[in-house]
Coordinates of C-alpha atoms in Angstrom, one line a residue:
M1 CA 12.5 0.5 36.0
S2 CA 9.2 1.2 37.6
N3 CA 5.7 -0.1 36.1
L4 CA 7.5 0.1 32.5
Q5 CA 6.4 3.6 31.9
T6 CA 9.0 4.5 29.9
K7 CA 9.4 2.9 26.2
I8 CA 11.1 -0.5 26.3
P9 CA 13.9 -1.1 23.7
T10 CA 13.4 -4.1 22.0
D11 CA 16.4 -6.6 21.0
T12 CA 18.5 -6.3 23.9
W13 CA 18.1 -7.7 27.3
I14 CA 17.2 -5.4 30.0
P15 CA 16.8 -6.0 33.9
A16 CA 12.8 -7.0 35.3
T17 CA 11.6 -8.5 37.5
W18 CA 9.2 -11.6 36.0
D19 CA 5.9 -9.8 36.6
E20 CA 7.0 -6.9 34.4
Y21 CA 7.8 -9.0 32.1
I22 CA 4.4 -10.6 32.0
Q23 CA 3.3 -7.4 31.4
E24 CA 5.0 -6.1 28.7
I25 CA 4.6 -9.2 26.6
E26 CA 0.8 -9.1 27.2
N27 CA 0.6 -5.9 26.2
P28 CA -1.1 -5.8 23.1
A29 CA 0.7 -3.5 21.4
R30 CA 3.1 -6.6 21.6
E31 CA 0.9 -8.8 20.1
K32 CA 3.3 -9.8 17.4
A33 CA 6.4 -9.9 19.5
K34 CA 8.8 -12.3 20.9
G35 CA 9.8 -12.6 24.2
Y36 CA 12.9 -14.1 26.2
Y37 CA 13.3 -13.7 29.8
Y38 CA 16.5 -15.6 31.2
N39 CA 18.8 -14.6 34.7
G40 CA 16.3 -11.9 35.4
K41 CA 16.4 -10.1 32.5
M42 CA 14.1 -9.8 29.6
R43 CA 14.3 -9.3 26.0
I44 CA 11.6 -8.4 23.4
E45 CA 12.1 -8.9 19.8
M46 CA 10.1 -7.3 16.8
P47 CA 10.7 -10.5 14.3
P48 CA 11.7 -9.7 10.7
I49 CA 8.7 -9.2 8.8
G50 CA 8.8 -10.2 4.8
N51 CA 9.9 -12.2 2.3
D52 CA 13.3 -13.1 3.1
H53 CA 12.6 -14.3 6.8
A54 CA 9.5 -16.2 5.7
S55 CA 11.8 -18.1 3.0
D56 CA 14.6 -18.7 5.8
H57 CA 12.0 -20.2 7.8
T58 CA 10.5 -22.6 5.2
I59 CA 13.8 -24.0 4.4
V60 CA 14.8 -25.1 7.8
I61 CA 11.3 -26.3 8.6
L62 CA 11.1 -28.5 5.5
A63 CA 14.4 -29.9 5.5
A64 CA 14.3 -31.1 9.6
S65 CA 10.7 -31.8 8.4
N66 CA 11.6 -33.8 5.4
Y67 CA 14.2 -36.0 6.7
A68 CA 12.2 -37.0 9.6
A69 CA 9.3 -38.3 7.3
I70 CA 11.7 -40.1 5.2
K71 CA 13.2 -41.7 8.0
N72 CA 10.0 -42.5 9.5
I73 CA 10.5 -40.3 12.9
P74 CA 7.8 -39.1 14.8
M75 CA 7.9 -35.1 14.7
N76 CA 5.8 -32.6 15.5
G77 CA 7.0 -29.0 15.1
K78 CA 5.9 -25.7 16.6
D79 CA 6.6 -22.4 15.1
N80 CA 6.8 -19.5 17.4
C81 CA 5.6 -21.5 20.2
T82 CA 6.3 -20.0 24.2
Y83 CA 7.8 -21.9 26.4
R84 CA 7.6 -21.1 30.1
K85 CA 8.8 -22.2 33.4
T86 CA 6.5 -19.3 35.7
G87 CA 8.9 -16.6 37.6
F88 CA 12.2 -18.0 35.7
N89 CA 12.4 -18.5 32.4
E90 CA 10.4 -18.3 28.7
A91 CA 11.5 -18.4 25.0
Q92 CA 10.0 -18.2 21.8
P93 CA 12.2 -20.1 19.2
D94 CA 11.6 -19.5 15.7
V95 CA 10.9 -23.3 15.2
S96 CA 10.9 -26.5 17.6
Y97 CA 10.4 -29.8 17.7
Y98 CA 8.9 -32.4 20.0
V99 CA 10.4 -35.7 18.3
G100 CA 10.2 -39.9 19.0
E101 CA 8.3 -40.4 21.9
N102 CA 7.4 -36.9 23.1
A103 CA 5.7 -36.2 19.4
D104 CA 2.5 -35.8 20.7
V105 CA 3.3 -34.9 24.4
I106 CA 1.4 -31.4 23.8
P107 CA -2.6 -31.7 24.1
W108 CA -4.0 -29.9 21.4
G109 CA -5.1 -26.7 22.4
T110 CA -2.6 -25.7 24.8
S111 CA -1.3 -22.2 24.1
I112 CA 1.3 -21.3 26.2
I113 CA 3.5 -24.5 27.0
N114 CA 4.1 -24.8 30.8
L115 CA 7.4 -26.5 31.2
D116 CA 6.4 -26.9 34.9
N117 CA 4.1 -29.5 34.1
Y118 CA 5.5 -30.8 30.3
P119 CA 8.9 -31.6 29.0
P120 CA 10.9 -29.4 26.6
P121 CA 10.9 -29.2 23.0
N122 CA 13.8 -31.8 21.9
L123 CA 15.0 -29.7 19.3
V124 CA 14.5 -25.7 19.2
I125 CA 16.2 -23.5 16.3
E126 CA 16.5 -19.8 16.1
V127 CA 16.9 -18.1 12.6
A128 CA 19.8 -15.5 13.4
N129 CA 20.3 -12.8 11.0
T130 CA 20.8 -9.4 13.2
S131 CA 20.6 -11.5 16.3
L132 CA 23.6 -14.1 15.7
A133 CA 25.6 -12.9 18.8
D134 CA 23.0 -13.3 20.9
D135 CA 21.8 -16.6 19.9
K136 CA 25.3 -18.1 19.9
G137 CA 25.3 -16.4 24.0
E138 CA 22.2 -15.7 26.0
K139 CA 19.8 -17.8 24.4
R140 CA 22.1 -20.6 24.7
L141 CA 22.8 -20.4 27.8
L142 CA 18.5 -20.2 28.4
Y143 CA 18.4 -23.0 26.2
E144 CA 20.6 -25.0 28.1
E145 CA 18.8 -24.0 31.4
L146 CA 15.1 -25.3 29.8
G147 CA 16.8 -28.8 29.2
V148 CA 15.8 -29.0 25.6
D149 CA 18.2 -31.6 24.0
E150 CA 19.5 -30.1 20.6
Y151 CA 19.8 -26.5 19.8
W152 CA 20.1 -25.2 15.8
I153 CA 21.2 -21.5 15.1
I154 CA 21.2 -20.8 11.4
D155 CA 23.2 -17.8 10.1
V156 CA 21.7 -17.0 7.1
R157 CA 24.1 -14.1 6.7
N158 CA 26.8 -16.6 6.4
V159 CA 24.7 -19.5 4.9
Q160 CA 25.9 -21.5 7.9
V161 CA 24.3 -24.0 10.5
I162 CA 25.5 -24.3 13.9
A163 CA 24.5 -26.8 15.9
F164 CA 25.1 -27.8 19.5
A165 CA 23.9 -31.0 21.7
V166 CA 22.7 -29.6 25.4
E167 CA 23.9 -32.1 28.0
N168 CA 24.2 -31.9 31.6
G169 CA 23.5 -28.2 31.9
G170 CA 25.9 -27.3 29.2
S171 CA 26.1 -27.8 25.3
R172 CA 29.1 -28.8 23.2
K173 CA 29.0 -28.3 18.8
I174 CA 28.2 -31.3 16.9
T175 CA 28.4 -32.3 13.4
Q176 CA 25.6 -34.8 13.3
S177 CA 22.2 -34.3 14.7
L178 CA 21.6 -36.8 17.5
V179 CA 18.0 -36.3 17.8
L180 CA 17.7 -37.1 14.4
P181 CA 20.0 -40.2 14.0
G182 CA 21.9 -40.1 10.8
L183 CA 21.5 -36.3 9.7
A184 CA 24.6 -34.5 9.0
I185 CA 25.1 -31.0 9.8
S186 CA 26.5 -30.4 6.4
L187 CA 23.4 -31.7 4.7
L188 CA 21.7 -28.7 6.4
E189 CA 23.8 -26.1 5.2
E190 CA 23.4 -28.0 2.0
A191 CA 19.9 -27.3 1.9
F192 CA 19.9 -24.4 3.5
R193 CA 22.5 -22.8 0.8
R194 CA 20.9 -24.4 -2.4
G195 CA 17.4 -22.5 -1.0
A196 CA 19.1 -19.1 -0.6
S197 CA 20.5 -19.8 -3.8
Q198 CA 17.3 -20.4 -5.9
F199 CA 15.8 -17.5 -4.0
G200 CA 18.5 -15.3 -4.9
K201 CA 18.1 -16.3 -8.8
K202 CA 14.3 -15.4 -8.5
M203 CA 15.1 -12.2 -7.4
G204 CA 17.3 -11.6 -9.8
R205 CA 14.9 -12.2 -12.3
R206 CA 12.3 -10.2 -10.9
Q207 CA 15.0 -7.4 -11.1
E208 CA 15.3 -7.5 -14.8
Y209 CA 11.4 -8.2 -15.5
S210 CA 10.9 -4.9 -13.5
R211 CA 13.1 -2.8 -15.7
L212 CA 11.7 -4.0 -19.4

């Protein structure tokens, strides 16, 4: 790839140097894009826009934040925040959290969080619709390398939460959160299921009203 003269495909990993990735992600035309860089490849995503994706985001954020509040666990959430190891890795998860003693580790006013200077988030979450295979594969490897503590994938099509504890450079599937002690992943799924069900009922009523 030379100077990125050709149109860059989105939602797929393509070989690129770090400088080529930065050039692309800082292009004004990519203002609303999400960027990932790992293992000499970049992935540019144009996130879904609309009520469905916004609702999925809200359900996840509320479930995690409310649990932390009830249990009095310090937590600081980030929406589409960029985490960067200059020259090597970059990720922009849908949702991320600093938890416990790290809750206020990032100074106010920080734009891109430089992981050469700050610790990675304790928890990252990807809301997967069409990107499920990648979220379970390449992005999972990326978050392992970044050193996050926990990684959740919200499979919206199957109404499922897949959670991994990240340790020793790898990850393993878990049924209970370690970052938010006592939180069963099944409870997250139930919250997501109820939220999706309520949303579906509202959409059904709207469709009925539109026929009147």
